[in-house]
């Protein structure tokens, strides 16, 4: 008989924490900068701002924590409506998706400096992925409905929401979202009964341009310059990291990881990819496409993020800890010039934000 399906994200994280393996020592080849216990239960997602703060979501506690990225001190614990999961950041703003039995799925905007909730946008359907444009003017929320998927586009400045229709199909869902450095293309990871694909959308016209077939269910996407990294995983092959040339949609490289990975992040100098895989974080060299290291912490890691400016890697786990690692830089940091884009052409259905 199939295992009982958890009814909420909190149930899922509770079970993952309960069956974690024994405590492990940190990999001796990595330099640990520090660790802290947020004391709010399992971490659902993590992000770091350019202003030096870390955001962690805690589905079992209905809260979001704000930490100092340098000292790892907890600066604030903020209650939200429902279970928070995904978090995306831009400058000092954080955007958090939440879900509950009593509230619709929402995207909450948090000022990480003042520790204040600025607004909440209730959204229909289930929000399963979140991303923010490079200029911070738009937040993209991937939504999975009954046989269809779309992306809600929150215009933060105008305080309104538009919709990009993506696809229909039996059992279709959105697994991850990413935006290119110029802010002109949205990359949508979708999976249905036929397999998975990355759908590329022109955000100015809100039209689907083409799709890159992957096959196995997609777990995460990361964009680095003109290259995309797509993480997939299934029982037959395990984890696979696909390297995609964004201009052509061509898969130019594959790294077989095995295991059952769930998330990835690309390092600040773009030479490393960090993949969460059950009880470790696998380190992949993006230059040679070889697995070069593995990091372990005291509990099962749940998510990772990288400081895009100074380079530290932050690993959160199912026990509620955050560990910082110093990451060796092998290439000069490269920064893309972010270009402002015109408003998208979409179905601008007005939706008033709920101001705090």
Coordinates of C-alpha atoms in Angstrom, one line a residue:
X1 CA 0.0 0.0 0.0
X2 CA 1.2 3.5 -0.7
X3 CA 2.5 5.6 2.2
X4 CA 0.1 8.1 3.8
X5 CA 0.4 11.4 2.1
X6 CA 1.2 14.4 4.4
X7 CA -1.7 16.8 4.5
X8 CA 0.5 19.9 4.9
X9 CA 4.0 21.1 4.3
X10 CA 4.5 21.0 8.1
X11 CA 3.7 17.3 8.1
X12 CA 6.2 16.7 5.3
X13 CA 9.1 18.5 7.1
X14 CA 8.2 16.9 10.5
X15 CA 8.6 13.4 8.9
X16 CA 11.8 14.3 7.1
X17 CA 13.3 15.5 10.4
X18 CA 12.1 12.5 12.3
X19 CA 13.9 10.0 10.0
X20 CA 17.1 12.0 9.6
X21 CA 20.4 10.0 9.7
X22 CA 22.8 10.3 12.6
X23 CA 24.8 13.5 13.2
X24 CA 27.7 13.9 10.8
X25 CA 30.9 16.0 11.0
X26 CA 31.3 18.8 8.6
X27 CA 33.4 17.8 5.6
X28 CA 37.1 18.6 6.5
X29 CA 37.7 20.0 3.0
X30 CA 35.3 22.9 3.6
X31 CA 35.7 25.9 5.9
X32 CA 32.8 26.3 8.3
X33 CA 32.3 30.0 9.2
X34 CA 29.6 29.3 11.8
X35 CA 26.2 27.8 12.5
X36 CA 23.1 28.8 14.4
X37 CA 19.8 27.2 15.6
X38 CA 16.9 29.3 14.6
X39 CA 14.7 27.3 16.9
X40 CA 11.6 27.4 14.7
X41 CA 11.7 23.9 13.3
X42 CA 12.5 22.7 9.8
X43 CA 13.6 25.3 7.2
X44 CA 11.5 25.2 4.0
X45 CA 13.6 27.7 2.0
X46 CA 16.4 30.1 2.4
X47 CA 17.6 33.3 0.6
X48 CA 20.2 36.0 1.3
X49 CA 19.8 39.6 0.4
X50 CA 22.4 42.0 -1.0
X51 CA 22.0 44.0 2.2
X52 CA 23.4 41.3 4.4
X53 CA 20.4 39.4 5.8
X54 CA 19.3 35.8 5.5
X55 CA 15.6 34.8 5.3
X56 CA 14.5 31.3 6.4
X57 CA 10.9 30.0 6.1
X58 CA 9.5 27.6 8.8
X59 CA 6.3 25.8 7.6
X60 CA 5.8 24.1 11.0
X61 CA 5.9 27.4 12.9
X62 CA 4.1 29.7 10.4
X63 CA 7.0 32.0 10.6
X64 CA 9.8 33.7 8.7
X65 CA 13.2 34.4 10.4
X66 CA 15.5 37.2 9.5
X67 CA 19.2 36.5 10.3
X68 CA 22.4 38.6 10.1
X69 CA 24.4 37.1 7.3
X70 CA 27.7 37.9 8.9
X71 CA 27.1 36.8 12.5
X72 CA 24.1 34.4 11.9
X73 CA 22.4 36.1 14.8
X74 CA 18.6 35.9 14.6
X75 CA 17.3 39.5 14.3
X76 CA 13.6 38.9 14.0
X77 CA 10.9 36.2 13.9
X78 CA 7.9 37.2 11.8
X79 CA 4.5 35.5 11.9
X80 CA 2.7 35.0 8.5
X81 CA -0.7 33.7 7.4
X82 CA -0.2 30.0 6.9
X83 CA 2.8 27.8 6.2
X84 CA 5.6 29.7 4.4
X85 CA 7.6 27.8 1.9
X86 CA 9.3 29.6 -1.0
X87 CA 11.2 32.8 -0.6
X88 CA 12.8 35.2 -3.1
X89 CA 14.7 38.4 -2.4
X90 CA 15.7 41.6 -4.1
X91 CA 17.8 44.3 -2.2
X92 CA 16.1 44.6 1.2
X93 CA 12.8 43.1 0.2
X94 CA 11.7 39.5 0.6
X95 CA 8.8 37.8 -1.1
X96 CA 7.4 34.7 0.7
X97 CA 4.7 32.3 -0.5
X98 CA 2.3 30.9 2.1
X99 CA -0.5 28.4 2.2
X100 CA -3.1 27.4 4.8
X101 CA -6.5 25.8 5.1
X102 CA -8.2 29.1 6.2
X103 CA -6.4 31.5 3.8
X104 CA -5.8 31.5 0.1
X105 CA -2.3 31.0 -1.1
X106 CA -0.6 34.4 -0.7
X107 CA 2.6 36.2 -1.5
X108 CA 3.8 38.4 1.4
X109 CA 6.2 41.2 0.9
X110 CA 8.6 41.8 3.8
X111 CA 11.0 44.8 4.4
X112 CA 14.0 43.0 5.9
X113 CA 15.5 46.2 7.3
X114 CA 12.5 47.4 9.3
X115 CA 11.3 43.8 9.8
X116 CA 7.8 44.8 8.7
X117 CA 5.2 43.1 6.4
X118 CA 4.4 45.7 3.7
X119 CA 1.6 43.9 1.8
X120 CA 0.1 40.5 1.0
X121 CA -1.4 39.4 -2.3
X122 CA -4.0 36.6 -2.1
X123 CA -3.8 34.3 -5.1
X124 CA -6.1 31.7 -6.4
X125 CA -4.8 28.2 -7.1
X126 CA -1.7 26.6 -5.4
X127 CA 1.5 28.6 -5.5
X128 CA 4.4 26.1 -6.1
X129 CA 7.3 28.3 -7.2
X130 CA 8.5 31.8 -6.8
X131 CA 11.0 34.2 -8.5
X132 CA 11.6 37.9 -8.6
X133 CA 12.9 40.0 -11.6
X134 CA 16.4 41.4 -11.5
X135 CA 15.1 45.0 -11.1
X136 CA 12.7 43.9 -8.3
X137 CA 9.6 45.3 -10.0
X138 CA 7.9 42.0 -10.6
X139 CA 7.3 38.9 -8.6
X140 CA 6.5 35.7 -10.5
X141 CA 4.4 33.0 -8.7
X142 CA 4.0 29.7 -10.5
X143 CA 0.5 28.3 -9.9
X144 CA -0.8 24.7 -10.3
X145 CA -4.5 24.2 -10.9
X146 CA -6.7 21.3 -11.9
X147 CA -5.3 20.4 -15.3
X148 CA -3.7 23.8 -16.0
X149 CA -0.7 25.9 -14.9
X150 CA -0.1 29.7 -15.1
X151 CA 2.2 32.3 -13.6
X152 CA 0.8 35.2 -11.5
X153 CA 2.9 38.3 -12.2
X154 CA 2.8 40.8 -9.3
X155 CA 3.6 44.3 -10.4
X156 CA 5.1 45.6 -7.1
X157 CA 5.1 49.3 -8.2
X158 CA 1.5 49.4 -9.6
X159 CA 0.2 47.0 -7.0
X160 CA -1.7 44.8 -9.5
X161 CA -1.5 41.2 -10.7
X162 CA -1.4 39.9 -14.3
X163 CA -1.5 36.3 -15.5
X164 CA 0.7 34.4 -18.0
X165 CA -1.1 31.3 -19.1
X166 CA 1.4 28.5 -19.7
X167 CA -0.1 25.1 -20.5
X168 CA -2.8 22.5 -19.8
X169 CA -2.7 18.8 -19.4
X170 CA -3.5 15.9 -17.1
X171 CA -1.4 16.1 -13.9
X172 CA 0.6 19.1 -15.0
X173 CA 2.4 21.2 -12.4
X174 CA 5.0 23.9 -12.0
X175 CA 8.1 22.7 -10.1
X176 CA 10.4 25.7 -10.3
X177 CA 10.9 29.2 -11.8
X178 CA 13.9 31.3 -12.8
X179 CA 14.4 34.7 -14.5
X180 CA 17.3 35.5 -16.8
X181 CA 19.8 38.3 -15.7
X182 CA 18.2 40.7 -18.2
X183 CA 14.8 40.1 -16.9
X184 CA 13.3 39.4 -20.3
X185 CA 12.9 35.6 -20.1
X186 CA 11.1 33.5 -17.6
X187 CA 12.1 29.8 -17.3
X188 CA 9.3 27.5 -16.0
X189 CA 9.9 23.9 -15.0
X190 CA 6.9 21.8 -15.7
X191 CA 6.1 18.1 -15.2
X192 CA 3.1 16.2 -16.5
X193 CA 2.2 12.6 -17.4
X194 CA 4.4 12.7 -20.5
X195 CA 7.5 14.0 -18.7
X196 CA 9.1 17.3 -17.9
X197 CA 10.2 20.4 -19.8
X198 CA 11.6 23.9 -19.3
X199 CA 9.1 26.3 -20.9
X200 CA 10.7 29.7 -21.9
X201 CA 8.4 32.7 -21.9
X202 CA 9.0 36.2 -23.2
X203 CA 7.8 38.3 -20.3
X204 CA 7.3 41.4 -22.5
X205 CA 4.7 39.6 -24.7
X206 CA 3.7 37.0 -22.1
X207 CA 4.1 34.4 -24.9
X208 CA 5.7 31.0 -24.8
X209 CA 8.7 30.9 -27.1
X210 CA 9.7 27.2 -26.9
X211 CA 10.4 24.4 -24.5
X212 CA 13.4 22.2 -23.6
X213 CA 12.5 18.6 -23.0
X214 CA 14.1 17.1 -19.9
X215 CA 12.3 13.9 -19.2
X216 CA 12.5 13.1 -15.5
X217 CA 10.7 15.3 -13.0
X218 CA 12.5 18.7 -12.5
X219 CA 13.4 19.6 -9.0
X220 CA 15.0 23.0 -9.5
X221 CA 16.5 25.6 -12.0
X222 CA 19.4 28.0 -11.7
X223 CA 20.4 30.6 -14.2
X224 CA 24.0 31.8 -14.5
X225 CA 24.7 34.3 -17.3
X226 CA 23.7 32.7 -20.6
X227 CA 23.6 29.1 -19.1
X228 CA 20.8 27.3 -17.3
X229 CA 21.2 24.4 -14.9
X230 CA 18.3 22.1 -14.6
X231 CA 18.2 19.5 -11.8
X232 CA 16.0 16.4 -12.4
X233 CA 15.5 13.2 -10.4
X234 CA 13.6 10.0 -10.7
X235 CA 13.9 6.4 -9.3
X236 CA 15.4 4.9 -12.4
X237 CA 18.4 7.2 -12.9
X238 CA 18.6 9.3 -9.7
X239 CA 19.7 12.9 -9.9
X240 CA 20.9 14.5 -13.1
X241 CA 22.2 18.0 -13.6
X242 CA 21.5 19.3 -17.2
X243 CA 23.5 22.2 -18.6
X244 CA 21.3 24.2 -21.0
X245 CA 22.5 26.8 -23.5
X246 CA 19.8 29.4 -23.0
X247 CA 20.1 31.1 -26.4
X248 CA 19.3 27.9 -28.3
X249 CA 17.7 25.7 -25.7
X250 CA 20.3 23.0 -26.4
X251 CA 21.5 20.7 -23.6
X252 CA 25.3 20.9 -23.8
X253 CA 26.2 18.8 -20.8
X254 CA 24.9 16.3 -18.2
X255 CA 26.2 15.3 -14.8
X256 CA 24.9 12.1 -13.3
X257 CA 24.6 12.6 -9.5
X258 CA 22.5 9.6 -8.4
X259 CA 20.7 9.9 -5.1
X260 CA 17.5 11.9 -4.8
X261 CA 18.5 15.6 -5.0
X262 CA 15.9 18.4 -4.4
X263 CA 17.5 21.8 -4.8
X264 CA 20.5 23.6 -6.2
X265 CA 22.3 27.0 -6.2
X266 CA 25.1 28.3 -8.3
X267 CA 28.1 30.0 -6.6
X268 CA 28.9 33.7 -6.8
X269 CA 31.8 33.1 -9.3
X270 CA 29.7 30.7 -11.4
X271 CA 32.3 27.9 -11.1
X272 CA 30.4 25.8 -8.6
X273 CA 26.9 24.3 -8.4
X274 CA 25.6 23.1 -5.0
X275 CA 23.0 20.4 -5.0
X276 CA 21.0 19.3 -1.9
X277 CA 20.9 15.5 -1.9
X278 CA 19.3 13.8 1.1
X279 CA 22.0 14.0 3.8
X280 CA 24.7 16.1 2.0
X281 CA 25.3 19.0 -0.4
X282 CA 27.0 17.8 -3.5
X283 CA 29.5 20.3 -5.1
X284 CA 29.8 20.2 -8.9
X285 CA 32.4 22.1 -10.8
X286 CA 30.6 23.8 -13.7
X287 CA 33.8 24.1 -15.7
X288 CA 34.6 20.4 -15.8
X289 CA 31.1 19.0 -15.0
X290 CA 32.6 16.8 -12.3
X291 CA 31.5 16.2 -8.7
X292 CA 34.4 17.5 -6.7
X293 CA 33.2 17.5 -3.1
X294 CA 30.3 16.9 -0.7
X295 CA 29.4 18.9 2.4
X296 CA 27.5 17.5 5.4
X297 CA 26.0 19.2 8.4
X298 CA 24.5 18.0 11.7
X299 CA 21.1 17.1 10.2
X300 CA 19.6 16.5 6.8
X301 CA 20.0 19.6 4.6
X302 CA 16.8 21.1 3.2
X303 CA 17.9 24.0 1.1
X304 CA 20.9 26.1 0.1
X305 CA 21.7 29.7 -1.0
X306 CA 24.8 31.6 -2.0
X307 CA 25.6 35.2 -1.2
X308 CA 25.9 36.6 -4.8
X309 CA 28.4 39.3 -3.7
X310 CA 30.7 38.0 -1.0
X311 CA 30.4 34.3 -1.9
X312 CA 29.5 32.4 1.4
X313 CA 27.3 29.3 1.1
X314 CA 24.5 28.9 3.5
X315 CA 23.0 25.5 4.2
X316 CA 19.7 25.1 6.2
X317 CA 18.5 21.8 7.5
X318 CA 15.4 20.0 8.8
X319 CA 16.4 20.6 12.4
X320 CA 16.2 24.4 11.9
X321 CA 19.9 25.1 11.8
X322 CA 21.7 27.4 9.3
X323 CA 25.4 26.7 8.6
X324 CA 27.7 29.1 6.7
X325 CA 30.6 27.8 4.6
X326 CA 33.5 29.8 3.1
X327 CA 33.6 28.8 -0.6
X328 CA 36.8 28.8 -2.6
X329 CA 36.7 31.3 -5.4
X330 CA 38.2 30.1 -8.7
X331 CA 37.0 32.8 -11.1
X332 CA 36.6 36.6 -10.8
X333 CA 33.1 37.6 -9.9
X334 CA 31.0 38.6 -12.9
X335 CA 28.0 40.8 -12.7
X336 CA 25.3 41.2 -15.4
X337 CA 23.9 44.6 -16.1
X338 CA 20.3 44.4 -15.2
X339 CA 18.0 46.0 -17.8
X340 CA 14.6 47.4 -17.0
X341 CA 11.8 46.0 -19.0
X342 CA 8.6 47.4 -20.2
X343 CA 5.4 46.3 -18.5
X344 CA 4.3 42.8 -19.6
X345 CA 1.5 42.3 -22.0
X346 CA -0.8 40.1 -19.9
X347 CA -4.3 39.7 -18.5
X348 CA -4.1 42.5 -15.9
X349 CA -6.8 41.4 -13.5
X350 CA -6.8 44.0 -10.8
X351 CA -6.1 42.5 -7.3
X352 CA -5.9 44.8 -4.3
X353 CA -3.0 44.0 -1.9
X354 CA -3.8 43.6 1.7
X355 CA -1.6 46.1 3.5
X356 CA -0.3 45.4 6.9

